[in-house]
Every structure is written in C-alpha cells, then in structure tokens.
PDB file of C-alpha atoms in Angstrom:
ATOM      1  CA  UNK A 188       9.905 -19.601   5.392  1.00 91.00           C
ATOM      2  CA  UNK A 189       8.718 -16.345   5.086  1.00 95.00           C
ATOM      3  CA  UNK A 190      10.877 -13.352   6.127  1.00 96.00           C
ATOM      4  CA  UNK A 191       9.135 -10.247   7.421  1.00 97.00           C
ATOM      5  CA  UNK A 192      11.504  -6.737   6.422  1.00 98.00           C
ATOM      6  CA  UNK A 193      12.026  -4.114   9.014  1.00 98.00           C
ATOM      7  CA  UNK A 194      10.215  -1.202   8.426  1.00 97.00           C
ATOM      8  CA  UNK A 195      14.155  -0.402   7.089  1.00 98.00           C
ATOM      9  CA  UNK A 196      14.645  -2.925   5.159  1.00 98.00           C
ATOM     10  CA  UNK A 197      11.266  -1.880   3.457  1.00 98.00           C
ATOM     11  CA  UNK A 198      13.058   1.436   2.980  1.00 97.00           C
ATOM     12  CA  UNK A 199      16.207  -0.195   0.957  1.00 98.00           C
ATOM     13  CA  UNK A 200      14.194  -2.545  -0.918  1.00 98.00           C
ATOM     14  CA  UNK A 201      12.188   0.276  -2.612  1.00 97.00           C
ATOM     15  CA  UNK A 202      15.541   2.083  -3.106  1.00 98.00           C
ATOM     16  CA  UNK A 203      16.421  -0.713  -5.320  1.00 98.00           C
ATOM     17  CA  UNK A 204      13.249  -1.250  -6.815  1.00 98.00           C
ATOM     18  CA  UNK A 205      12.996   1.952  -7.942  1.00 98.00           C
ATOM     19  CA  UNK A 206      16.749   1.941  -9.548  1.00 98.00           C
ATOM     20  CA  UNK A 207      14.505  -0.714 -11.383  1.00 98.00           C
ATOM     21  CA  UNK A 208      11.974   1.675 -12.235  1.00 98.00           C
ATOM     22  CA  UNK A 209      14.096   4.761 -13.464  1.00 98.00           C
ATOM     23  CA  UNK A 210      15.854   2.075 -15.602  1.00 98.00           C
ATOM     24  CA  UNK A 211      12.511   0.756 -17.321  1.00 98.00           C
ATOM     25  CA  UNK A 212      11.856   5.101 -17.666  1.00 98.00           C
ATOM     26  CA  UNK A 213      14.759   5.545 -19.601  1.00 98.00           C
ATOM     27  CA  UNK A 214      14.317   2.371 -21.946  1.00 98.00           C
ATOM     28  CA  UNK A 215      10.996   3.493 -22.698  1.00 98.00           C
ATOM     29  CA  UNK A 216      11.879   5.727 -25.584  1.00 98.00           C
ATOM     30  CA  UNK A 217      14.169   3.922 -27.046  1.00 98.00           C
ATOM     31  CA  UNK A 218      11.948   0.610 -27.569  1.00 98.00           C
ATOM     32  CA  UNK A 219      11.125   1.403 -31.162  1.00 97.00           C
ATOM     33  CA  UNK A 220      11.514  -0.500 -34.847  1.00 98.00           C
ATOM     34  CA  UNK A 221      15.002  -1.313 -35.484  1.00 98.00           C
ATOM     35  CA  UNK A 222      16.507  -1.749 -31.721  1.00 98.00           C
ATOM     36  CA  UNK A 223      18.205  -4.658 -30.421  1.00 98.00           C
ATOM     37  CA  UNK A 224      17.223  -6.069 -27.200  1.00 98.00           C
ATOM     38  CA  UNK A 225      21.321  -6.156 -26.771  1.00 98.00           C
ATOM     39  CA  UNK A 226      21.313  -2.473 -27.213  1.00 98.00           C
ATOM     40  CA  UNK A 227      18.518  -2.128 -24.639  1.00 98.00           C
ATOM     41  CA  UNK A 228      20.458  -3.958 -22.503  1.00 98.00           C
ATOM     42  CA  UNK A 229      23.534  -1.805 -22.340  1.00 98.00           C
ATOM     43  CA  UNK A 230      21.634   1.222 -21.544  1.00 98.00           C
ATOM     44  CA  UNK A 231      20.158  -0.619 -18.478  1.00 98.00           C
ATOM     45  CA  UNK A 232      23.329  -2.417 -17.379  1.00 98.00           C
ATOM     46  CA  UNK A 233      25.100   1.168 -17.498  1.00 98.00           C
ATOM     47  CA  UNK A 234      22.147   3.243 -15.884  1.00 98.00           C
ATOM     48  CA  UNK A 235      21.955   0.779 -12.963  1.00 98.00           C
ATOM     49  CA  UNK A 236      25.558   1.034 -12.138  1.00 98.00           C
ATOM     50  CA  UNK A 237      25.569   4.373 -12.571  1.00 98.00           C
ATOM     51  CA  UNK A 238      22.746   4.366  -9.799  1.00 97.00           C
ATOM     52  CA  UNK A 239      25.079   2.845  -7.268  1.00 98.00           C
ATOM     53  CA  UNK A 240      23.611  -0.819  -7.861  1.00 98.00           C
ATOM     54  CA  UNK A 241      24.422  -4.199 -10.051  1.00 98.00           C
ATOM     55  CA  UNK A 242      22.320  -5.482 -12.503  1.00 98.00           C
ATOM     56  CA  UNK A 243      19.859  -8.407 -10.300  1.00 98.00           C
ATOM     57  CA  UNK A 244      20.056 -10.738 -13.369  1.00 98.00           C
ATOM     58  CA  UNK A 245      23.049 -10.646 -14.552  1.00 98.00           C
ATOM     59  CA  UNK A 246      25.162 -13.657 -13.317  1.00 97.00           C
ATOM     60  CA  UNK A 247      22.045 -14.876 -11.011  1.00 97.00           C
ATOM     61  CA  UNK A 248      21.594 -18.779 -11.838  1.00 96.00           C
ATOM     62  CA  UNK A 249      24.032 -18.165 -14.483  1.00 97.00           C
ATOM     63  CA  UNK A 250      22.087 -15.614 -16.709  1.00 98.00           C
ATOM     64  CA  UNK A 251      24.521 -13.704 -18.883  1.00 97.00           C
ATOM     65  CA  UNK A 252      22.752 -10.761 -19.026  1.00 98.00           C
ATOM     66  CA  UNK A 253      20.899  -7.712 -17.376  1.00 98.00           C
ATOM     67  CA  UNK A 254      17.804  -7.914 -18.584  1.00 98.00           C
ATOM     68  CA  UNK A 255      15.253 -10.729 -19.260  1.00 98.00           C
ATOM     69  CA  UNK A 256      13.845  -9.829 -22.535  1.00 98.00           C
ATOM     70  CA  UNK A 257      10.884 -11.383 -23.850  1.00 98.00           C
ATOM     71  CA  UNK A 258       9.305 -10.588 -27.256  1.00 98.00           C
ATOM     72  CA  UNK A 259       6.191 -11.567 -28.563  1.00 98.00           C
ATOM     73  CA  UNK A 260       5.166 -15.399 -28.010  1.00 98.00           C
ATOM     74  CA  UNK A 261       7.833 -15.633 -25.319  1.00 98.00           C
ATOM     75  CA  UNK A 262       6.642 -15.588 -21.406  1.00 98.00           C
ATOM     76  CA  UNK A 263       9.867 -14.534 -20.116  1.00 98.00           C
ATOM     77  CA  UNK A 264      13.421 -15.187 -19.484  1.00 98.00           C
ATOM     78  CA  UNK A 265      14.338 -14.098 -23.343  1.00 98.00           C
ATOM     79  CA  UNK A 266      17.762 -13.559 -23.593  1.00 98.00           C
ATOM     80  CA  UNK A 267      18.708 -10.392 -25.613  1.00 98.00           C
ATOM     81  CA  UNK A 268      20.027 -10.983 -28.893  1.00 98.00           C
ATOM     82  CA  UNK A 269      21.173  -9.184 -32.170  1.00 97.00           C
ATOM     83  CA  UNK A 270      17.207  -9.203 -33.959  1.00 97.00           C
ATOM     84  CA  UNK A 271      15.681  -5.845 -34.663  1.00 98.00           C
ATOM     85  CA  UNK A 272      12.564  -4.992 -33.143  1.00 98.00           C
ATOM     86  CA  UNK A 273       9.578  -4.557 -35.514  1.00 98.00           C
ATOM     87  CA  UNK A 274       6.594  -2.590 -35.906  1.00 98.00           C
ATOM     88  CA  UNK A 275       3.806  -4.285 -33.787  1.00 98.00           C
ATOM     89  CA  UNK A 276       5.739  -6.149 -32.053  1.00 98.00           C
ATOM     90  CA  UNK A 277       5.348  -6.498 -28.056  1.00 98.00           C
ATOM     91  CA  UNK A 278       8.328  -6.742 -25.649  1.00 98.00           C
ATOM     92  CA  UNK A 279       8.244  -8.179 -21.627  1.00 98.00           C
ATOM     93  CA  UNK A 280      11.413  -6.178 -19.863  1.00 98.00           C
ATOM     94  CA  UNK A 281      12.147  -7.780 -17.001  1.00 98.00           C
ATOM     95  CA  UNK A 282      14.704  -5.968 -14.530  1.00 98.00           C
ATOM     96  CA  UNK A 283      15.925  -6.378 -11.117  1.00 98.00           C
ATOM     97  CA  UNK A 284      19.013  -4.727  -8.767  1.00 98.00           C
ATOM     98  CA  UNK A 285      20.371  -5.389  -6.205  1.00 98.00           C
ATOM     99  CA  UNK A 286      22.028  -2.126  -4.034  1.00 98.00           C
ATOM    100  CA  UNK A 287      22.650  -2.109   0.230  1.00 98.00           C
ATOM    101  CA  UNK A 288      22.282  -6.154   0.016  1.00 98.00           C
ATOM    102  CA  UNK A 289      18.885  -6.335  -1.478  1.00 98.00           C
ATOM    103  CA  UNK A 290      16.931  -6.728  -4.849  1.00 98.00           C
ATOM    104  CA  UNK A 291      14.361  -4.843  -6.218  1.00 98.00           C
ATOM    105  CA  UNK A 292      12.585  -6.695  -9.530  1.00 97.00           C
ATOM    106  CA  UNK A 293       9.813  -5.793 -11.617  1.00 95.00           C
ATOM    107  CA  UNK A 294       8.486  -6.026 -15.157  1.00 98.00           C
ATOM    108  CA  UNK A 295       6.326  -4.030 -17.783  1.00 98.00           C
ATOM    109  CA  UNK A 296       5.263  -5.305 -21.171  1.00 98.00           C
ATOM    110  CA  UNK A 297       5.730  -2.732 -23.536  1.00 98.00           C
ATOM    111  CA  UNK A 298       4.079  -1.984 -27.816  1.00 98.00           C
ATOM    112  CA  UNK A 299       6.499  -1.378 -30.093  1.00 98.00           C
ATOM    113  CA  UNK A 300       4.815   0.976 -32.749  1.00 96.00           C
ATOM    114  CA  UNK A 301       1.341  -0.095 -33.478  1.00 96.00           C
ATOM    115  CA  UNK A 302       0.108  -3.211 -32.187  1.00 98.00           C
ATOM    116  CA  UNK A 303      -2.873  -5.519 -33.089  1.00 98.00           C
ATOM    117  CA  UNK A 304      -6.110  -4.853 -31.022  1.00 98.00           C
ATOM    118  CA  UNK A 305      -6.444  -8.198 -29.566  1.00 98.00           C
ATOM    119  CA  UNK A 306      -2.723  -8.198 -28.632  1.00 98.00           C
ATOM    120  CA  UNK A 307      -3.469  -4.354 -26.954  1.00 98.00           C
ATOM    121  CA  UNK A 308      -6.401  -5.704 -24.881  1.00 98.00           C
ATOM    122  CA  UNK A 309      -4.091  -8.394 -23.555  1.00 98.00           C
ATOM    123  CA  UNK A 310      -1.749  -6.010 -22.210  1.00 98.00           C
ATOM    124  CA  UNK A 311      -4.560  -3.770 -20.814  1.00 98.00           C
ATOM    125  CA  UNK A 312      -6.275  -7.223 -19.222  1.00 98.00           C
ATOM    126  CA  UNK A 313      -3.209  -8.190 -17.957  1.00 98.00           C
ATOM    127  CA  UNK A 314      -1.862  -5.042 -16.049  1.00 98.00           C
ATOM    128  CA  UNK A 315      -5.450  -4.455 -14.360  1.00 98.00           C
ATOM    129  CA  UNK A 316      -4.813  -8.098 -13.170  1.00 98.00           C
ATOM    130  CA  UNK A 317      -1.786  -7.009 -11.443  1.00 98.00           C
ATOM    131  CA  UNK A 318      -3.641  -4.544  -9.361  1.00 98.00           C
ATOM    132  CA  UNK A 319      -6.684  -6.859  -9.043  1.00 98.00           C
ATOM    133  CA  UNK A 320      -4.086  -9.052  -7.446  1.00 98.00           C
ATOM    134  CA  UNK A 321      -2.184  -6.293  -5.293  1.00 98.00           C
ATOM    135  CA  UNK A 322      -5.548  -5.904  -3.706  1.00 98.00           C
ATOM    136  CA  UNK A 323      -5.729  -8.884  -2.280  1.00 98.00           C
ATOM    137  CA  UNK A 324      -2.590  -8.465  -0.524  1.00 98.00           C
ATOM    138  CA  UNK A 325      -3.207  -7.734   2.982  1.00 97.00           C
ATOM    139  CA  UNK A 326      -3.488  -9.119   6.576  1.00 94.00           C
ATOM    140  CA  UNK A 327      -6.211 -11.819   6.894  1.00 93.00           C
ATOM    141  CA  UNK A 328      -5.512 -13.201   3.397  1.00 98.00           C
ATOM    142  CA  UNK A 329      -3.162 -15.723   1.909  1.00 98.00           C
ATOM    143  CA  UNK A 330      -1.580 -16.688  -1.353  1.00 98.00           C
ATOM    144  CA  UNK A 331      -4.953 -17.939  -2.807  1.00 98.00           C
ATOM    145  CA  UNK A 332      -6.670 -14.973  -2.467  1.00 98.00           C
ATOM    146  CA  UNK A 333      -3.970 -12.999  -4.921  1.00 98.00           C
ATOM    147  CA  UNK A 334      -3.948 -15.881  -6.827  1.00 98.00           C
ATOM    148  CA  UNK A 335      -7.510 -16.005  -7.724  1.00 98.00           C
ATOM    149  CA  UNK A 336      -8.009 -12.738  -8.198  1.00 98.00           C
ATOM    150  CA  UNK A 337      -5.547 -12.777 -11.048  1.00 98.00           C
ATOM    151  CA  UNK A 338      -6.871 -15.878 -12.682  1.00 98.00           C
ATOM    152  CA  UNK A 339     -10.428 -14.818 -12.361  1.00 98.00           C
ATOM    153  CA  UNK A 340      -9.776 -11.572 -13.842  1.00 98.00           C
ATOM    154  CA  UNK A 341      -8.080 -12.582 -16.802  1.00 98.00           C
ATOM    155  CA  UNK A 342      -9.608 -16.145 -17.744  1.00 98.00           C
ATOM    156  CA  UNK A 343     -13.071 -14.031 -18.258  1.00 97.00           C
ATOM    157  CA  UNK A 344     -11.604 -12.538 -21.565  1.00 97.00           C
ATOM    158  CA  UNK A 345     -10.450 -15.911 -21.999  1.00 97.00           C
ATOM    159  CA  UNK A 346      -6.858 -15.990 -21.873  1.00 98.00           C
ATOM    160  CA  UNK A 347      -4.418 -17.885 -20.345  1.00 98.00           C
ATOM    161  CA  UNK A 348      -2.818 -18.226 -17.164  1.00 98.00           C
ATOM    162  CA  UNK A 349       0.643 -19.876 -17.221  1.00 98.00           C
ATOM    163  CA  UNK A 350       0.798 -22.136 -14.386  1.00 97.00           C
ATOM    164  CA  UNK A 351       4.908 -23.377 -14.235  1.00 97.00           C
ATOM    165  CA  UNK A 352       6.073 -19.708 -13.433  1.00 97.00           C
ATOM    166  CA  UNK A 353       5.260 -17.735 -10.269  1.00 98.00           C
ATOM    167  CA  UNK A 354       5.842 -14.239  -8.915  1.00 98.00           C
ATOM    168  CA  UNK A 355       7.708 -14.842  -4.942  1.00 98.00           C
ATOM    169  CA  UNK A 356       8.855 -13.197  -1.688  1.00 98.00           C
ATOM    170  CA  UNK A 357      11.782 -10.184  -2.603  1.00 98.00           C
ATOM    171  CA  UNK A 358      14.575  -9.513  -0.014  1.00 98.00           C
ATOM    172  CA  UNK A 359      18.264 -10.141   0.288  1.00 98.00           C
ATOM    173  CA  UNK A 360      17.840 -12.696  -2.343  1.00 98.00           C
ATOM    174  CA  UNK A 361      16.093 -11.694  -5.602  1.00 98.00           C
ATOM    175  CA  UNK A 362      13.367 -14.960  -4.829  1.00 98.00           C
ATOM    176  CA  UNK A 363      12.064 -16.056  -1.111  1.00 98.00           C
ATOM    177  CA  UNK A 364       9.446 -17.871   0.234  1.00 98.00           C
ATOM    178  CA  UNK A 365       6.176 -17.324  -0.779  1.00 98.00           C
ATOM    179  CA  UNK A 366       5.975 -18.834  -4.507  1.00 98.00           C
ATOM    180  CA  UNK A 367       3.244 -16.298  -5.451  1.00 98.00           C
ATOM    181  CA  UNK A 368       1.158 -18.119  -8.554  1.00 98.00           C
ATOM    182  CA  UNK A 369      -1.164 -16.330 -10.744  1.00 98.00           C
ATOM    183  CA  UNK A 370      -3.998 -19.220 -10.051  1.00 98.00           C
ATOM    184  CA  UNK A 371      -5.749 -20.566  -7.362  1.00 98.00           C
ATOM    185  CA  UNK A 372      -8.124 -20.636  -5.031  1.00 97.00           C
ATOM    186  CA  UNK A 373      -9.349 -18.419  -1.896  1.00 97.00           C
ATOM    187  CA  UNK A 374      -8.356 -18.856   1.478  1.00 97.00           C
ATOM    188  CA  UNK A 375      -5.822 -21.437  -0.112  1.00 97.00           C
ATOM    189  CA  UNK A 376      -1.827 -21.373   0.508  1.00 97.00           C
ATOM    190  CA  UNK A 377       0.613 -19.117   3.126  1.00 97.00           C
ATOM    191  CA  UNK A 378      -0.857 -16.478   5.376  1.00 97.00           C
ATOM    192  CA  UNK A 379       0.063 -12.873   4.864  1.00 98.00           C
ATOM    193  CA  UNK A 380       2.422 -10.846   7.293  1.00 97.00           C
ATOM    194  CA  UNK A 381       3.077  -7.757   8.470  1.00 98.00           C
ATOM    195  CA  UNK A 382       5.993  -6.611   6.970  1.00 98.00           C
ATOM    196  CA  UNK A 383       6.513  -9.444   3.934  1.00 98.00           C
ATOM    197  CA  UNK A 384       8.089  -7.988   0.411  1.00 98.00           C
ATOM    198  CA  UNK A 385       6.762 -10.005  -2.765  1.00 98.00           C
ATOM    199  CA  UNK A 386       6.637  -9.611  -6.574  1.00 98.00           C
ATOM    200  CA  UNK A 387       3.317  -9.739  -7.860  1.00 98.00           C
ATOM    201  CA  UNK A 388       3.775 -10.737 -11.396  1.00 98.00           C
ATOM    202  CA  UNK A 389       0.424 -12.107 -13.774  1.00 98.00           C
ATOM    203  CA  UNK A 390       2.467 -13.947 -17.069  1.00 98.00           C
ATOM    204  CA  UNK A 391      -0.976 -14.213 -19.520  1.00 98.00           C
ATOM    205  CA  UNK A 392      -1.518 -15.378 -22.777  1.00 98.00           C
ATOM    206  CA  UNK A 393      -3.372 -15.044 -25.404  1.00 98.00           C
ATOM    207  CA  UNK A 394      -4.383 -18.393 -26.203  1.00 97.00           C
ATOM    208  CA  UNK A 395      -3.263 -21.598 -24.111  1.00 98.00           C
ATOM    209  CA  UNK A 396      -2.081 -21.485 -20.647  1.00 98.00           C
ATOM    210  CA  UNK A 397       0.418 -24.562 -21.622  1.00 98.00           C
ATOM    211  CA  UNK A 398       4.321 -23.232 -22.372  1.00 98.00           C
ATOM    212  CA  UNK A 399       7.251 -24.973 -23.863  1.00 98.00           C
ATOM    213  CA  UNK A 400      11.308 -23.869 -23.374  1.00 97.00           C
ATOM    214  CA  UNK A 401      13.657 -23.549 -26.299  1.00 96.00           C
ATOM    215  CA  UNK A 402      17.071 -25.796 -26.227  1.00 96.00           C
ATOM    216  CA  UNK A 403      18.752 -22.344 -25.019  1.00 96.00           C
ATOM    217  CA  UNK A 404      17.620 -23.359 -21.300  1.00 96.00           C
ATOM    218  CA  UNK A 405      15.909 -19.976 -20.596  1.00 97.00           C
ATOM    219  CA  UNK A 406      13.771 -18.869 -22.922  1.00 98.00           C
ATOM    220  CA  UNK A 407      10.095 -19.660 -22.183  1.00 98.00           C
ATOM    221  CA  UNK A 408       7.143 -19.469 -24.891  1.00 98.00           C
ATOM    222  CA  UNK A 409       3.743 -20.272 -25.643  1.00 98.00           C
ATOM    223  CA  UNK A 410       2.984 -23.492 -26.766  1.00 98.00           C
ATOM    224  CA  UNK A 411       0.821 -22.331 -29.542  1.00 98.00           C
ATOM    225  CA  UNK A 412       2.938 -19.207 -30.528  1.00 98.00           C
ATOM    226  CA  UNK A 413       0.246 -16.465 -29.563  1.00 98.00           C
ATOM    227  CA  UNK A 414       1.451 -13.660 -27.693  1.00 98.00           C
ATOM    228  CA  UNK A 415       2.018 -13.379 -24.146  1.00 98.00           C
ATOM    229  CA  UNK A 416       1.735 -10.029 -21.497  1.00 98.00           C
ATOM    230  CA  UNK A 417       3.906 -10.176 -18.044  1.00 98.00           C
ATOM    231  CA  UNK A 418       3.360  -7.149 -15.246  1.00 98.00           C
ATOM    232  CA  UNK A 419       5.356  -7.359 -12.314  1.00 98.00           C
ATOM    233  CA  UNK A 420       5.467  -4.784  -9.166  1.00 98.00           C
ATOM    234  CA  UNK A 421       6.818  -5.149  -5.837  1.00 98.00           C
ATOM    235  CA  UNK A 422       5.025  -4.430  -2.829  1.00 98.00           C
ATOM    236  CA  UNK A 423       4.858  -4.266   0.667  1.00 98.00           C
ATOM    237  CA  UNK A 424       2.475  -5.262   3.247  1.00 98.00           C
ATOM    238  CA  UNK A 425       2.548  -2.001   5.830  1.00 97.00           C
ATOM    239  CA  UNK A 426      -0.203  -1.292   8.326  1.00 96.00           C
ATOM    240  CA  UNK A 427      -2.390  -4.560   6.944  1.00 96.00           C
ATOM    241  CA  UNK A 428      -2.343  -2.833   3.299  1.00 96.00           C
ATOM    242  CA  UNK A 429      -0.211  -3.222   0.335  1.00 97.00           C
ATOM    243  CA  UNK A 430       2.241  -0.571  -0.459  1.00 97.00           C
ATOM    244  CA  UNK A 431       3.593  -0.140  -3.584  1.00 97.00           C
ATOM    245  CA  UNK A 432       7.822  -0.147  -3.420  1.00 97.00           C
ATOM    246  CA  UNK A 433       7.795   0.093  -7.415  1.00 98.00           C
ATOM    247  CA  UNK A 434       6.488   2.142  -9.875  1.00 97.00           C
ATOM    248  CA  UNK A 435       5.463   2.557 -13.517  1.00 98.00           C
ATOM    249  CA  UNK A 436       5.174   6.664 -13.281  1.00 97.00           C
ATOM    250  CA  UNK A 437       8.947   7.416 -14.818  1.00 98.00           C
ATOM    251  CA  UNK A 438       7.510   4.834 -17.945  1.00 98.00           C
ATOM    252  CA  UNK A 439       4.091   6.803 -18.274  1.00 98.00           C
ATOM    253  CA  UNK A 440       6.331   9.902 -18.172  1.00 97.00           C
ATOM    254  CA  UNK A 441       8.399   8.869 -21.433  1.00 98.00           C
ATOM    255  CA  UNK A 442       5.272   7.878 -23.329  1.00 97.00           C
ATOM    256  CA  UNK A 443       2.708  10.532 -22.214  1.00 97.00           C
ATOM    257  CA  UNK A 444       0.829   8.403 -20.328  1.00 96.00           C
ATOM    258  CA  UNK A 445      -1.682   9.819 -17.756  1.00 95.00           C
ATOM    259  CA  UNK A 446      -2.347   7.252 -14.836  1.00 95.00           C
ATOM    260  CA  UNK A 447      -4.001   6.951 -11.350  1.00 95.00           C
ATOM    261  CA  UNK A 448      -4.004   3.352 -11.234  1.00 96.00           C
ATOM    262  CA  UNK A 449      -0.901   3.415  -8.570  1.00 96.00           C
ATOM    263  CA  UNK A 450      -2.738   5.747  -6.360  1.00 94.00           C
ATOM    264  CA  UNK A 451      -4.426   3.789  -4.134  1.00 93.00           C
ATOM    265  CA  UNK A 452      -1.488   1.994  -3.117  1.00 95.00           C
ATOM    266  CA  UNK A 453       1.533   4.691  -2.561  1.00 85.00           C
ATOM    267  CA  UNK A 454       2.184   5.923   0.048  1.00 73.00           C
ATOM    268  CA  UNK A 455       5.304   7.958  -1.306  1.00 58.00           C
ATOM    269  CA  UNK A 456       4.974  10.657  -4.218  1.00 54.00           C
ATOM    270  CA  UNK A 457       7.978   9.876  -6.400  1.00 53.00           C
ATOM    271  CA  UNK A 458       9.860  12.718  -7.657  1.00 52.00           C
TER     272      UNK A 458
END
C-alpha cells in the first residue's frame, strides 16, 4: 500500500536525505588509490551521527555496516572491507539515515583516478537515466512509465538493466510500497500520488543484465564480471511534479563539478 507524506513529513524526509547527501560530499575527496571502503565507512558512520541521525544501513536486515559499498563488477550491497582502492577503479556508495523517524537513501557511483572510457560512458548513461526516469514521475503516470524510461534510455547504448533489484517507496521505513524497477512498460504497474516519497535508483551494466550473489549473502555482481553504475535520488511528488528531496550539489562541490541537471526539479536552493 502506498503511503502518501504530509507536506511535513516531506519536510523531514529531505532533512534526512540530505544528512545523506552532505555525507556522500565529504567522502568525495577522500575516494582515491589506496583507501579502504572500511575507512570510508567510518567517516560516514561518524558524520551522520554527528548530524543528529543513525546510519539507515547499519543493523537494517542485519547489515553490519553503514554503507553499502560496491566496487567495480558488483551491483550493490558490497560490504566494506580491508582492499585498497585502485587507480581506475569505480565505486557505488550507497547511504541512507534515518533522523525524526524517517530515512533518507540515495546513491552515486563514483571514478577513482582515471577510468576506462567505456566504463566513463556507463556512468554518464546511467545518471541521465536517473533523471530520464524522475521525469516520468508525476500525477497521471504509474510505475511503468519510470520504468521504461530508464530501460529505454540505457538499453540503446546497449547495456544492461538488472531486473532482481528495484528502487521503492521511502518513509518511516527505509523501503515501502511501490517496488520501483528500472524496466517495463508504459501505463503498466501502481498509479502515482500526490504526496508519495520513492527512490529512483537505475543499477546498469555494462554487459549482461543477468547477476549472481557471492556466499557472503549480500554482495551482488555481474554475472559476466563487467562493470556496473547505480544512481539513486529521492524524490517527491508535490503539485503533480517531482521534487527532488536529495542532492548531488555538495559531491559536484568536492570535485569541481559544474551541474544544472538538478535544476529542473528543486524547488529548494541548498546552502
């Protein structure tokens, strides 16, 4: 069942999701050759508590730790570990907290030195999907139409579109109702409502949409070891348009990234 938020509840939600994005800000610069992904996660777990909220992931369904972090061939749901990062590689941080009784939860896929061309375009593909998906999100549509416009988007450049894993409804428990899949078809699945929170969140690969798990019961890969991009925001649907509750800016800010692609869905200048 899906649970329309209070124009309040909106209000708290995007507090916590942007605890989320201030934490992914600060990681930014340190996400170079020779970190840990344990290391990264101690500067988030101690930056969201610091921020008045608890780290979403840790504990939730038994994960032991703040972050969900996903190098390389992995989807998502890595669990950080002792292994040095490396030039080229890529890293999905996934981050969520939960402050006032509910969660914010979003993800950004970041390069770790120089990457390989193919594996930048991915990235690039895979973001604009996001916001080819956000646009869809809006009263009159349904789950299909997000869905589609994600898979569309990205299977033209020929990648793939992992089917097991799905972005969902965000409130006072870090996933609701609806299951919000990256593939599908138009005018397909759950009506849109004024006042629903989700996590739009494309998970594409490189090469084949199929994934496999590895015997630590989290960790999700690609089947043929090819790397893998995951964007995740959370949004809003105010007035019959989407409304951005996260936010990428405090990331662009650490690298020197110049960006409008948020624009068109803010409504609120972050400081």
């Amino acid at each position: 069942m899906i649970i329309p938020k209070t124009q309040e509840e909106i209000e708290i939600i995007r507090e916590s999701a942007l605890i989320v994005s201030k934490t992914l800000g600060v990681l930014a610069p340190e996400i170079k050759p020779g970190v840990t992904t344990l290391q990264l996660d101690k500067i988030a777990e101690e930056h969201i508590r610091d921020h008045g909220a608890q780290p979403g992931f840790l504990g939730l369904y038994d994960f032991p730790n703040s972050l969900c972090m996903s190098p390389n061939a992995q989807v998502v749901h890595g669990i950080p570990n002792d292994k040095p990062l490396e030039e080229g590689d890529i890293i999905s941080i996934d981050c969520g907290a939960l402050k006032n009784g509910f969660y914010g939860d979003h993800a950004y896929t970041f390069e770790v030195g120089e990457v390989a061309p193919e594996t930048r375009k991915l990235l690039k593909v895979t973001k604009e999907s996001l916001y080819e998906g956000i646009k869809e999100f809006r009263t009159g549509n349904r789950v299909g139409d997000v869905a589609f416009a994600i898979q569309n988007y990205t299977e033209q450049h020929g990648y793939g579109v992992v089917r097991e894993l799905v972005g969902h409804g965000l409130g006072r428990k870090m996933h609701e109702d609806p299951e919000m899949p990256n593939y599908g078809k138009r005018g397909r699945g759950k009506k849109f409502v004024e006042g629903m929170v989700v996590a739009i969140e494309p998970m594409i690969n490189l090469g084949t949409k199929r994934i496999k798990q590895l015997p630590d019961g989290w960790t999700i890969l690609t089947a043929d070891n090819q790397p893998s991009a995951h964007f995740e925001h959370n949004v809003a649907l105010v007035d019959g348009r989407p409304e951005l509750l996260s936010t990428f800016k405090y990331i662009y800010e650490a690298l020197g990234i110049e960006s409008t692609e948020e624009d068109q869905f803010r409504a609120k200048i972050y400081d």
